[in-house]
mmCIF file of C-alpha atoms in Angstrom:
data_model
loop_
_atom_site.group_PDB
_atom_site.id
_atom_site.type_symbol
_atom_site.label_atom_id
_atom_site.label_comp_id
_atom_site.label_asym_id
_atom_site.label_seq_id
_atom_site.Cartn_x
_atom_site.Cartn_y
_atom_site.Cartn_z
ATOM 1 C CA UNK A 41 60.558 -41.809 -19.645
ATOM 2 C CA UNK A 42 60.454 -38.103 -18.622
ATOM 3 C CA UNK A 43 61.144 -37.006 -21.883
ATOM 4 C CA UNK A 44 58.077 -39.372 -23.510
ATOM 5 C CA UNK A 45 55.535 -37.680 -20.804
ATOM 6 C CA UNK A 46 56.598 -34.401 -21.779
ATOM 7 C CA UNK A 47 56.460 -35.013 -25.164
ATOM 8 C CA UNK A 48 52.859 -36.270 -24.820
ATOM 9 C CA UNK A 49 51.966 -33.571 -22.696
ATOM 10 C CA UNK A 50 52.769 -30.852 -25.105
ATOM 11 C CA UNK A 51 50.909 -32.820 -27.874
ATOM 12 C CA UNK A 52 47.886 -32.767 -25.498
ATOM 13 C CA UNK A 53 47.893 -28.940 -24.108
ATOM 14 C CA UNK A 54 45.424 -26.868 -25.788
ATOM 15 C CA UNK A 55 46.611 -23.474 -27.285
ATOM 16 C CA UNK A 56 46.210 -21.679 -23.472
ATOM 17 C CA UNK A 57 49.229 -23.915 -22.277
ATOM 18 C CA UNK A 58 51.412 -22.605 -25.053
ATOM 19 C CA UNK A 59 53.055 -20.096 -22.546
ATOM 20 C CA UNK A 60 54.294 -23.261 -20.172
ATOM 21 C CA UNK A 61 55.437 -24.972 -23.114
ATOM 22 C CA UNK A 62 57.382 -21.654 -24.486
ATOM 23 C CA UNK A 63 59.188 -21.710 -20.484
ATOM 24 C CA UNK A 64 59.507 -24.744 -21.206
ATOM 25 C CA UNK A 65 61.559 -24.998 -24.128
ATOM 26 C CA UNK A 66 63.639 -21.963 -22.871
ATOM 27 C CA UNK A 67 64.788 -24.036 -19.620
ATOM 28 C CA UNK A 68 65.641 -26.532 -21.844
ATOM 29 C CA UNK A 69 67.372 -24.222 -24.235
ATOM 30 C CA UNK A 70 69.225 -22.717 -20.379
ATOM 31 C CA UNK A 71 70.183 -26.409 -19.312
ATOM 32 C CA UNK A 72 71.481 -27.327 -22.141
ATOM 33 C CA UNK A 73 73.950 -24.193 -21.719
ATOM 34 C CA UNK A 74 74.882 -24.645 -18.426
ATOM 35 C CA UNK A 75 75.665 -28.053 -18.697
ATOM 36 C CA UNK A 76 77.725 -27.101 -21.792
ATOM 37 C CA UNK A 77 79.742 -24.371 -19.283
ATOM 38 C CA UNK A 78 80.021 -26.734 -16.627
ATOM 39 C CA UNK A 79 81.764 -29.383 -18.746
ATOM 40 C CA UNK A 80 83.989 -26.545 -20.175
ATOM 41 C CA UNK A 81 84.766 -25.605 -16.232
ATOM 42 C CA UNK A 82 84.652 -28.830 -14.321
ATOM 43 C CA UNK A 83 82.578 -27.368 -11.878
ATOM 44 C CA UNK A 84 78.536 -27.147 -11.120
ATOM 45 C CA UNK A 85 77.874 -23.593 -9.896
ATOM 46 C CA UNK A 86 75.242 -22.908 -7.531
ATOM 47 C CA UNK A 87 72.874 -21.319 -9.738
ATOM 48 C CA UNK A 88 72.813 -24.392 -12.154
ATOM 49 C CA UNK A 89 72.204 -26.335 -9.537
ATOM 50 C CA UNK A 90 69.466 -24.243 -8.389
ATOM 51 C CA UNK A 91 68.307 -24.677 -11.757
ATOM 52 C CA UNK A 92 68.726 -28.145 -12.181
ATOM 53 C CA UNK A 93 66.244 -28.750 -9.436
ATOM 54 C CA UNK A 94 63.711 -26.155 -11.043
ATOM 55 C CA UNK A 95 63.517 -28.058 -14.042
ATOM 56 C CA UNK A 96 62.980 -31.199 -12.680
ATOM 57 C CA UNK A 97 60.181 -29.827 -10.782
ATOM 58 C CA UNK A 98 58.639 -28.381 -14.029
ATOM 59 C CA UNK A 99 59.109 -31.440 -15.109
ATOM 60 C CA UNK A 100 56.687 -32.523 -12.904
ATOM 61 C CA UNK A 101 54.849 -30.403 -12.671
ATOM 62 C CA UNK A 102 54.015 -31.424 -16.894
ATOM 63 C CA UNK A 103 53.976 -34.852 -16.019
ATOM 64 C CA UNK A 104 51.304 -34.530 -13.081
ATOM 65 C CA UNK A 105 49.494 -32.628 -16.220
ATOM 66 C CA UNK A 106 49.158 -35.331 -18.137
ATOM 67 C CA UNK A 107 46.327 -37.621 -15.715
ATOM 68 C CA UNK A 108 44.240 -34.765 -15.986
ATOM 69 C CA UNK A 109 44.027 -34.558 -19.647
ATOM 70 C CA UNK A 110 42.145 -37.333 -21.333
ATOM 71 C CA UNK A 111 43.931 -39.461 -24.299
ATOM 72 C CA UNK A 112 42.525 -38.793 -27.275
ATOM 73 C CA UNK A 113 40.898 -42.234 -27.883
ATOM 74 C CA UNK A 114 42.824 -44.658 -30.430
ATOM 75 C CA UNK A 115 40.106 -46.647 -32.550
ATOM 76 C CA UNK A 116 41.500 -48.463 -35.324
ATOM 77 C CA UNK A 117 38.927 -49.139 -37.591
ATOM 78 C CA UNK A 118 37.434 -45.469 -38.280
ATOM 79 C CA UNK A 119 38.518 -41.836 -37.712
ATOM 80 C CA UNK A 120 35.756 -40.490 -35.250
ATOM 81 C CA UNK A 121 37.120 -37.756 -33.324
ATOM 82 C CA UNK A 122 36.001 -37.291 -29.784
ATOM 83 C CA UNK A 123 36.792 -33.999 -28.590
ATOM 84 C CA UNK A 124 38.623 -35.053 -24.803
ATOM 85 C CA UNK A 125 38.608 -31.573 -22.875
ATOM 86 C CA UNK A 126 34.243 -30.385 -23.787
ATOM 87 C CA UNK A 127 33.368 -32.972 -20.576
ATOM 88 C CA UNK A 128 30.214 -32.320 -19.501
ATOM 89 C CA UNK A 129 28.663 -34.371 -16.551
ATOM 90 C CA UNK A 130 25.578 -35.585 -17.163
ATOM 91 C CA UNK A 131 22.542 -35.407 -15.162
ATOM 92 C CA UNK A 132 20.921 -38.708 -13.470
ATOM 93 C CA UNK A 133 17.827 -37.685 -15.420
ATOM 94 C CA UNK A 134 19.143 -36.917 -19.071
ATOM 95 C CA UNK A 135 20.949 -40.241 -19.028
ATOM 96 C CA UNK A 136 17.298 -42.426 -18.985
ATOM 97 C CA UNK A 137 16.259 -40.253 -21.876
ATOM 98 C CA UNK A 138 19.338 -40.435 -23.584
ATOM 99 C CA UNK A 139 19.691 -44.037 -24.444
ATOM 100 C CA UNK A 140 15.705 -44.695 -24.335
ATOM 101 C CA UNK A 141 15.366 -42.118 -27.395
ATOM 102 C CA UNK A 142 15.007 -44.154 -30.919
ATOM 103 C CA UNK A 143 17.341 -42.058 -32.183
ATOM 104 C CA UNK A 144 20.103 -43.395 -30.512
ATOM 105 C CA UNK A 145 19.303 -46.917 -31.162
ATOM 106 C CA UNK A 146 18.896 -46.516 -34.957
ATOM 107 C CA UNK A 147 22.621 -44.704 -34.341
ATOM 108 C CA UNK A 148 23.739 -47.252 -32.779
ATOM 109 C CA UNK A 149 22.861 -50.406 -34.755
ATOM 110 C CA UNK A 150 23.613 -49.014 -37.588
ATOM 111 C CA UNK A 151 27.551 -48.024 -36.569
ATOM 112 C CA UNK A 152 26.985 -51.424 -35.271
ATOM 113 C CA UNK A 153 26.236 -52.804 -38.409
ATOM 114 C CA UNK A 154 29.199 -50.721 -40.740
ATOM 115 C CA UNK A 155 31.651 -52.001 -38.126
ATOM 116 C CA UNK A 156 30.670 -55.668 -38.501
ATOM 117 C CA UNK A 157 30.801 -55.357 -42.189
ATOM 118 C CA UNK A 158 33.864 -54.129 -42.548
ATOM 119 C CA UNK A 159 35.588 -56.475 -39.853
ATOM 120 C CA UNK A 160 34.041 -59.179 -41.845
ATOM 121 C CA UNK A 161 35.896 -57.933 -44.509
ATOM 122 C CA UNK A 162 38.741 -57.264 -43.364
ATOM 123 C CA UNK A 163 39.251 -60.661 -41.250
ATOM 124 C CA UNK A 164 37.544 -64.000 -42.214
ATOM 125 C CA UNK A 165 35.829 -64.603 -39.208
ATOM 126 C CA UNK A 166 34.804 -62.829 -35.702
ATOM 127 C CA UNK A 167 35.088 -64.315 -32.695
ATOM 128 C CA UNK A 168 32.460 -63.879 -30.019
ATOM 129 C CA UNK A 169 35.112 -62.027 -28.082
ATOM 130 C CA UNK A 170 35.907 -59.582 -30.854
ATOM 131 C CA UNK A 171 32.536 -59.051 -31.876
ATOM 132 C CA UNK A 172 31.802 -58.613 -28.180
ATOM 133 C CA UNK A 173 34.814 -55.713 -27.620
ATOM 134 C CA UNK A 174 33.557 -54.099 -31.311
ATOM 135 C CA UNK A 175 30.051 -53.702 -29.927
ATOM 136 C CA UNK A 176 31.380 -52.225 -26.691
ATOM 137 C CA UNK A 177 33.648 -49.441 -28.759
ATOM 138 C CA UNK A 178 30.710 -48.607 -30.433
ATOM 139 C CA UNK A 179 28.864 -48.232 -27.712
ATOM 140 C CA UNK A 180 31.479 -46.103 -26.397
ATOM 141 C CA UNK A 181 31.456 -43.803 -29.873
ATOM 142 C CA UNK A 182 28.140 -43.521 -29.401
ATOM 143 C CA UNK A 183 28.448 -41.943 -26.067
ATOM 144 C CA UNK A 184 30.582 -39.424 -27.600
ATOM 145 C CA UNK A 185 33.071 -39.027 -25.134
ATOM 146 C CA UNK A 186 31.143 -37.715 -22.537
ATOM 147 C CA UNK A 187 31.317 -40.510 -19.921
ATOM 148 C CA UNK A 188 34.408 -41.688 -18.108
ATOM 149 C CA UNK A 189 33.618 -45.397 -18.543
ATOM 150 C CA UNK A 190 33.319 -44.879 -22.782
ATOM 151 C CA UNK A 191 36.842 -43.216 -22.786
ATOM 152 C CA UNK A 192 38.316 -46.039 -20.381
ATOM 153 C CA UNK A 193 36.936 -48.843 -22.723
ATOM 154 C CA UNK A 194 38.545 -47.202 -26.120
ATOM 155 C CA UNK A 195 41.482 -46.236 -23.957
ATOM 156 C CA UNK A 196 41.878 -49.853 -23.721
ATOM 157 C CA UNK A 197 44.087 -52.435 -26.024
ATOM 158 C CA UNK A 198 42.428 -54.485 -28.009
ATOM 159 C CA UNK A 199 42.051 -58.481 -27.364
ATOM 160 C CA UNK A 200 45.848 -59.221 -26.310
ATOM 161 C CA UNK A 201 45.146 -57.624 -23.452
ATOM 162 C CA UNK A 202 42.578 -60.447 -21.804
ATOM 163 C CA UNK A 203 45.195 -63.435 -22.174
ATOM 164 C CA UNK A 204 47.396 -61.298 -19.958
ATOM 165 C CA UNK A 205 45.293 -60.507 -17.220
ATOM 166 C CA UNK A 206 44.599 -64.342 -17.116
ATOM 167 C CA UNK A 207 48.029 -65.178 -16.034
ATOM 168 C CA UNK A 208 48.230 -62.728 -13.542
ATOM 169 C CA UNK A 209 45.014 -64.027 -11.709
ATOM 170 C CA UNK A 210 46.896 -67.657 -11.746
ATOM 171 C CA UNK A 211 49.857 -66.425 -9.841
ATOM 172 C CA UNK A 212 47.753 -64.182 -6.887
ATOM 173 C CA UNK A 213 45.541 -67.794 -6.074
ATOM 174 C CA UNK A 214 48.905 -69.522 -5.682
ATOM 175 C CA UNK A 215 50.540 -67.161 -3.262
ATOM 176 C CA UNK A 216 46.811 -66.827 -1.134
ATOM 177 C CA UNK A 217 47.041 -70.305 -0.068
ATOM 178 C CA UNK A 218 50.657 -70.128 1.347
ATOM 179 C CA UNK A 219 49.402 -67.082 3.561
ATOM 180 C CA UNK A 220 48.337 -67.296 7.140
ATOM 181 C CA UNK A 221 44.674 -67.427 7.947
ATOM 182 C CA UNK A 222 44.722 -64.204 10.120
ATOM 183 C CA UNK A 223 45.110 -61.928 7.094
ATOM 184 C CA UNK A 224 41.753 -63.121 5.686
ATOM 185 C CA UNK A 225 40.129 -62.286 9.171
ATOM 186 C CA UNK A 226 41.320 -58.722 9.522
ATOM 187 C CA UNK A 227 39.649 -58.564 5.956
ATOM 188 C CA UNK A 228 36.401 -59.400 7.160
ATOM 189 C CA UNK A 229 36.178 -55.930 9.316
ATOM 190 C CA UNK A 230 35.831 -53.913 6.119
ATOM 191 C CA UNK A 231 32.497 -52.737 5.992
ATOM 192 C CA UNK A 232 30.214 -54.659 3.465
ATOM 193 C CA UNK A 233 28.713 -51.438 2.004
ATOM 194 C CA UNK A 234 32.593 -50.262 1.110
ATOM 195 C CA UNK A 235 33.132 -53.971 -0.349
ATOM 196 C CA UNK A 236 30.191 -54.060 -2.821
ATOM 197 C CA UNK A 237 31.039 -50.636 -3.912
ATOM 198 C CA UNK A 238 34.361 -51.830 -4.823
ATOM 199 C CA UNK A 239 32.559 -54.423 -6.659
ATOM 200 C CA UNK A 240 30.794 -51.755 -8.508
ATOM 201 C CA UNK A 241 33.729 -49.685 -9.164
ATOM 202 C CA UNK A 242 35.043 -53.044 -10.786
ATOM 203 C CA UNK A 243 32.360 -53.526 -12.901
ATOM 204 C CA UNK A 244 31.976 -50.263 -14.449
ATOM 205 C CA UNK A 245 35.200 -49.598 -16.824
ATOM 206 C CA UNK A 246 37.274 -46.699 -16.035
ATOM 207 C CA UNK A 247 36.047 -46.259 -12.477
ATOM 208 C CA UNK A 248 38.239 -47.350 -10.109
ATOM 209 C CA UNK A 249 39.236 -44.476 -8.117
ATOM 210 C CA UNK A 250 35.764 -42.461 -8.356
ATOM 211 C CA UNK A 251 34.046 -40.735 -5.818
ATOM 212 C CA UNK A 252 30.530 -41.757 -4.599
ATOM 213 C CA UNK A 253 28.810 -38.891 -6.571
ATOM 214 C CA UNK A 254 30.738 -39.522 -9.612
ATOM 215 C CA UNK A 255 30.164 -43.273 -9.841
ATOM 216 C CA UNK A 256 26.254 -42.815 -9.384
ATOM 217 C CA UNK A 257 26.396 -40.944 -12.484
ATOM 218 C CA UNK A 258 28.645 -43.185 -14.543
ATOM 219 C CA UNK A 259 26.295 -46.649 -13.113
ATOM 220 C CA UNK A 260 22.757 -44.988 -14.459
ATOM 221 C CA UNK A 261 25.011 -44.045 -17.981
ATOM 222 C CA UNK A 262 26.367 -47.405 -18.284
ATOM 223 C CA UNK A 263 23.733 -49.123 -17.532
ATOM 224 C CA UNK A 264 21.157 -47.595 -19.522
ATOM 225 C CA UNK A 265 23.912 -47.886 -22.298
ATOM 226 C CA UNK A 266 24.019 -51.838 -21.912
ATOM 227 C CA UNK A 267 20.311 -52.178 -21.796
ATOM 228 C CA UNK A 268 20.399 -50.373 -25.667
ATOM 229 C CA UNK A 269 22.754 -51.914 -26.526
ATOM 230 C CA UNK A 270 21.193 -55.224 -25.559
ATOM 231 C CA UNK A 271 18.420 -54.651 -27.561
ATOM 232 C CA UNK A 272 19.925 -53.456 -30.258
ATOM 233 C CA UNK A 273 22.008 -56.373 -30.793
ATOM 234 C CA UNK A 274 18.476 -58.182 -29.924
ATOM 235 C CA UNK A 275 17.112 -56.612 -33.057
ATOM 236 C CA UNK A 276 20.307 -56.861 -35.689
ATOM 237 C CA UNK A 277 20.666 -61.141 -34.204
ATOM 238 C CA UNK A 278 16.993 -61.742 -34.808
ATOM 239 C CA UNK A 279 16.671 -59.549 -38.161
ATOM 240 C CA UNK A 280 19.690 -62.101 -39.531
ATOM 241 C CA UNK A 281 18.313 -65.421 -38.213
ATOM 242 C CA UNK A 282 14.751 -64.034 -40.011
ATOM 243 C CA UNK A 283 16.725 -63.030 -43.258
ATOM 244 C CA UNK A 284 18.508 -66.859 -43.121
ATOM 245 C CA UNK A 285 15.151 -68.367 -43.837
ATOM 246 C CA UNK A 286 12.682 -65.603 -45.619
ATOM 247 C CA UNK A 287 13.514 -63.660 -48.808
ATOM 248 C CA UNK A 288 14.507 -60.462 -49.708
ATOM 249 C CA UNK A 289 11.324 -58.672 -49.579
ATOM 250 C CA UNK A 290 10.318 -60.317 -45.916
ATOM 251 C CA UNK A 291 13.245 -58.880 -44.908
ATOM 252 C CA UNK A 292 12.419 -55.325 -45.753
ATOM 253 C CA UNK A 293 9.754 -55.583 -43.871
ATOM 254 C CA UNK A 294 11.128 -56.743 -40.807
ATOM 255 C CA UNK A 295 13.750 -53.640 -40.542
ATOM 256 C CA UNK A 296 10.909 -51.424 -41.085
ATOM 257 C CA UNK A 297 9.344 -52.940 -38.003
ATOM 258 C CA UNK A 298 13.082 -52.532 -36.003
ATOM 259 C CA UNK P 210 22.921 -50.239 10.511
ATOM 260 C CA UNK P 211 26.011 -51.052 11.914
ATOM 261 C CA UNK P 212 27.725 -50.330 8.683
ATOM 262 C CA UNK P 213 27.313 -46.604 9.508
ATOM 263 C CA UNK P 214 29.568 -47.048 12.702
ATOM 264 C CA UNK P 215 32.496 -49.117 11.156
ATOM 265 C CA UNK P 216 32.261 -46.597 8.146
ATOM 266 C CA UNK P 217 33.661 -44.018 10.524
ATOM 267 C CA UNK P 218 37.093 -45.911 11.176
ATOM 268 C CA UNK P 219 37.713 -44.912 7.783
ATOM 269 C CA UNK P 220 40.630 -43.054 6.613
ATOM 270 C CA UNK P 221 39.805 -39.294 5.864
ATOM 271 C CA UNK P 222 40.348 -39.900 2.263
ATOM 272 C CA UNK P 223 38.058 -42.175 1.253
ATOM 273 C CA UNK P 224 35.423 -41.565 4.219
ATOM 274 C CA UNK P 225 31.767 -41.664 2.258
ATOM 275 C CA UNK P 226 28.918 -39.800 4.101
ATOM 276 C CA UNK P 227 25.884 -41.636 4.750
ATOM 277 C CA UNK P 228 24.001 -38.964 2.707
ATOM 278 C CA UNK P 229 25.781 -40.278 0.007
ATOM 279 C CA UNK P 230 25.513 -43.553 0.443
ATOM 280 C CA UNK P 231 21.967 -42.912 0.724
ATOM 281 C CA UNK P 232 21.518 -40.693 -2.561
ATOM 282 C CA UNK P 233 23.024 -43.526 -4.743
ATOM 283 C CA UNK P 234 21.670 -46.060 -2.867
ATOM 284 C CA UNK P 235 17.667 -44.338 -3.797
ATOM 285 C CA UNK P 236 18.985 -43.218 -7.539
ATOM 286 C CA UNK P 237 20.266 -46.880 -7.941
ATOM 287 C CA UNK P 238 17.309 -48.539 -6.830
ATOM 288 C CA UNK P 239 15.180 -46.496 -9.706
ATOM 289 C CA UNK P 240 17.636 -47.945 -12.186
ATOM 290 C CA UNK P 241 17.384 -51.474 -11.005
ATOM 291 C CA UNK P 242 13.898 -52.884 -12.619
ATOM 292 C CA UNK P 243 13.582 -55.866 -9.794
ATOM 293 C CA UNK P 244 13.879 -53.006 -7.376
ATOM 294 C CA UNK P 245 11.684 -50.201 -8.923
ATOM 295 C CA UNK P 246 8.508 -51.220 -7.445
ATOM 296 C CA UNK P 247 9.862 -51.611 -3.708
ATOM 297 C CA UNK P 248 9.720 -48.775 -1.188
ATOM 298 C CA UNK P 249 12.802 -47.228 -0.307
ATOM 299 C CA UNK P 250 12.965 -47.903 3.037
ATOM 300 C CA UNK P 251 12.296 -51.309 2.757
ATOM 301 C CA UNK P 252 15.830 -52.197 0.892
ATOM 302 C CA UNK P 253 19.069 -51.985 2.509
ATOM 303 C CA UNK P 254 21.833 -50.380 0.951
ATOM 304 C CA UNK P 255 24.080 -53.586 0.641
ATOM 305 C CA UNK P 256 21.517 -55.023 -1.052
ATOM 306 C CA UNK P 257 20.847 -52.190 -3.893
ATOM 307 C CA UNK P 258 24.444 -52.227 -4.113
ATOM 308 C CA UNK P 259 24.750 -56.382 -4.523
ATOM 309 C CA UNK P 260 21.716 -56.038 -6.941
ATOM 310 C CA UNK P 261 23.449 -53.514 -8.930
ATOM 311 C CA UNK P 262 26.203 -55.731 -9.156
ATOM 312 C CA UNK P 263 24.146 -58.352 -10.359
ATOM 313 C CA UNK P 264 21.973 -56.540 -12.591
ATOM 314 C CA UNK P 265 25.313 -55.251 -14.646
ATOM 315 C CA UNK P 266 27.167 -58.998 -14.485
ATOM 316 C CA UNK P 267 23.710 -60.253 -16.018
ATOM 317 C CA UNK P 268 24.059 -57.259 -18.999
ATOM 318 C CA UNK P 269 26.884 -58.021 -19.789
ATOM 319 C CA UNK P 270 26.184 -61.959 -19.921
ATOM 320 C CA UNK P 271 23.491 -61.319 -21.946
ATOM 321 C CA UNK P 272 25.609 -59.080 -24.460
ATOM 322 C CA UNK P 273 28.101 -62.248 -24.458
ATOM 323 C CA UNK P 274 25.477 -64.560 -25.277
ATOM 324 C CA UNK P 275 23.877 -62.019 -28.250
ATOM 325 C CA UNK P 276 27.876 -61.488 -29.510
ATOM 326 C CA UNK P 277 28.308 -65.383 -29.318
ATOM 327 C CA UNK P 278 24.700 -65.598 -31.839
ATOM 328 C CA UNK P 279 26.078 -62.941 -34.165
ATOM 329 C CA UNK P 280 29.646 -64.438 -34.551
ATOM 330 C CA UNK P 281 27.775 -67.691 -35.200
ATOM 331 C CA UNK P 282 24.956 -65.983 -37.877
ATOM 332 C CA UNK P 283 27.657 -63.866 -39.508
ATOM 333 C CA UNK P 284 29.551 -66.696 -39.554
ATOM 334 C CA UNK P 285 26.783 -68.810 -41.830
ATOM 335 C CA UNK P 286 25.433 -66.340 -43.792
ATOM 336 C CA UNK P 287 26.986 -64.278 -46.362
ATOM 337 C CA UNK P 288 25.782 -60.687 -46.628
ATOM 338 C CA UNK P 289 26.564 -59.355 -50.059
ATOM 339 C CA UNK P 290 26.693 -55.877 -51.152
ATOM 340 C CA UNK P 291 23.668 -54.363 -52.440
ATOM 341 C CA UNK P 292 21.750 -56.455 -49.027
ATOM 342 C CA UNK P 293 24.244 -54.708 -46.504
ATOM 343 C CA UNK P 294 23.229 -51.231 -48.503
ATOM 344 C CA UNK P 295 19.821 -52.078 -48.350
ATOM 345 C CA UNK P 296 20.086 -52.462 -44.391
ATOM 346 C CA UNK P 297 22.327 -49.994 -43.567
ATOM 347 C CA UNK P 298 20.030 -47.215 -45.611
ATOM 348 C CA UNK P 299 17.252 -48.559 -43.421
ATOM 349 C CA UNK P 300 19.109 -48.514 -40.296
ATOM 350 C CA UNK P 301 20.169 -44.775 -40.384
#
């Protein structure tokens, strides 16, 4: 487990962290030494030990690394990269222009649109679920990055995940019941602002832990994201159902008008 | 409110200020369209909050319902080549 964190935590560290992972190596180059002697001796010397308990600090130290540095998001359908360390917050403000511009819509539907092609493709048919988490990751491409709740959602397995979950929620409702009735009353003394911003932090991906500040900004993004992304799906659904009935040249017309 | 005075039992940790509360609770409320045309003062915080809530449950409902329609259309039609080029030249 310790050696899988490191690994992924040198994979992660931008050229700056190339001195730690140069110590690094040498401890490990060290240990391996001392371990070697002390096998050959039958006896742990006090320096080893000293060191011992150095490098599992280090270790630490590289595994408490890792949290802070974002995973470089896993899509499997294209190769977009999405630079994770150039995060820059964005303002309350630039988020209402950002996904009101036209720009971003045409971006969007038409990623959209690729995606759905080539799943339909690739697989026979698309579920509403699918097509549902495909229109969220390219949402979250869109975003480029730059939003906590965007990285959380491609951060996240695809559709084998939800069955899971399910069967967790089954076993917490069973266990409720058997417990006394004076646990639910001390639960009613939480304050109700603190409860619905839990809610909140539940609703928006990625933001479960996030300071008041923080989770204003992510809310505005996300929602002004869903609202585009509403219509844009608004636009591609009702450009289809018109292209079922009309011909070709209808058709153009209608995209023009999108 | 007496909100404000249970806040304070709070661990330090997680404490929230009221000035915070009340700067999200004003930027929300300009994000929310049912709310936009109310006065500040005149909504609570628990209730921009619950709307918020809302507002984001009823996106995402909405985005179901629109996925459900396209599954269903895609489903039906059959979008050959040279109409997805057309589109997607269109699109960009």
């Amino acid at each position: 487990m310790k050696g899988i964190n490191v690994i992924k935590a040198c994979r992660l560290l931008i050229p700056v962290n190339r001195f730690y992972l140069f110590i690094y190596l040498v401890q490990k180059w060290f240990l391996f030494i001392i371990i070697r002697i002390s096998h050959q001796t039958k006896k742990i010397s006090i320096g080893s030990s000293f060191f011992l308990s150095f490098h599992s600090l280090f270790c630490n130290y590289f595994a408490s690394l890792i949290p802070n540095l974002e995973p470089s998001p896993v899509f499997k359908r294209r190769k977009t990269e999405v630079d994770p360390v150039s995060v820059h917050p964005i303002q309350p403000n630039q988020t209402m222009k950002r996904w009101r511009t036209k720009r971003e819509h045409q971006i969007y539907s038409s990623k959209l649109f690729q995606a759905l092609c080539r799943s339909r493709r690739t697989s026979s048919s698309t579920s509403a679920k699918e097509l549902h988490q495909t229109a969220d990751r390219v949402l979250s491409i869109t975003a480029k990055g730059t939003t906590r709740w965007s990285r959380a959602i491609l951060a996240a397995p695809l559709t084998a995940g939800t069955n899971m979950k399910k069967h967790k929620k089954a076993k917490v409702t069973v266990h409720t019941r058997l417990r006394k009735p004076v646990v639910n009353r001390e639960k009613k003394k939480l304050p109700v602002v603190e409860r619905k911003l839990k809610a909140l932090r539940r609703l928006v991906p990625g933001c479960r832990k996030l300071s008041c500040n923080n989770l204003l900004e992510e809310t505005s993004d996300y929602i002004a994201a869903l609202e585009m992304q509403v219509r844009a799906m608004t636009a591609i659904t009702e450009f289809l159902a018109r292209g079922e009935a009309q011909a070709p040249t209808d058709r153009l017309g209608s995209i023009g008008n999108m | 409110m007496s909100s404000r005075r249970s806040r304070s039992r709070q661990s330090g940790a997680s404490r929230i200020t009221d000035d915070q509360i009340i700067d999200l609770v004003s930027k929300l409320q300009q994000l929310i369209p049912e709310l936009r045309g109310r006065r500040p003062d005149k909504v609570s915080a628990s209730k921009v909050l619950q709307e918020t809530c809302n507002y984001i449950r009823s996106l995402h409902r909405e985005v179901d319902g629109l996925s459900d329609r396209l599954s269903q259309l895609l489903a039906s039609t059959d979008t050959d080549s040279d109409q997805a080029a057309i589109i997607r030249s269109l699109l960009m």
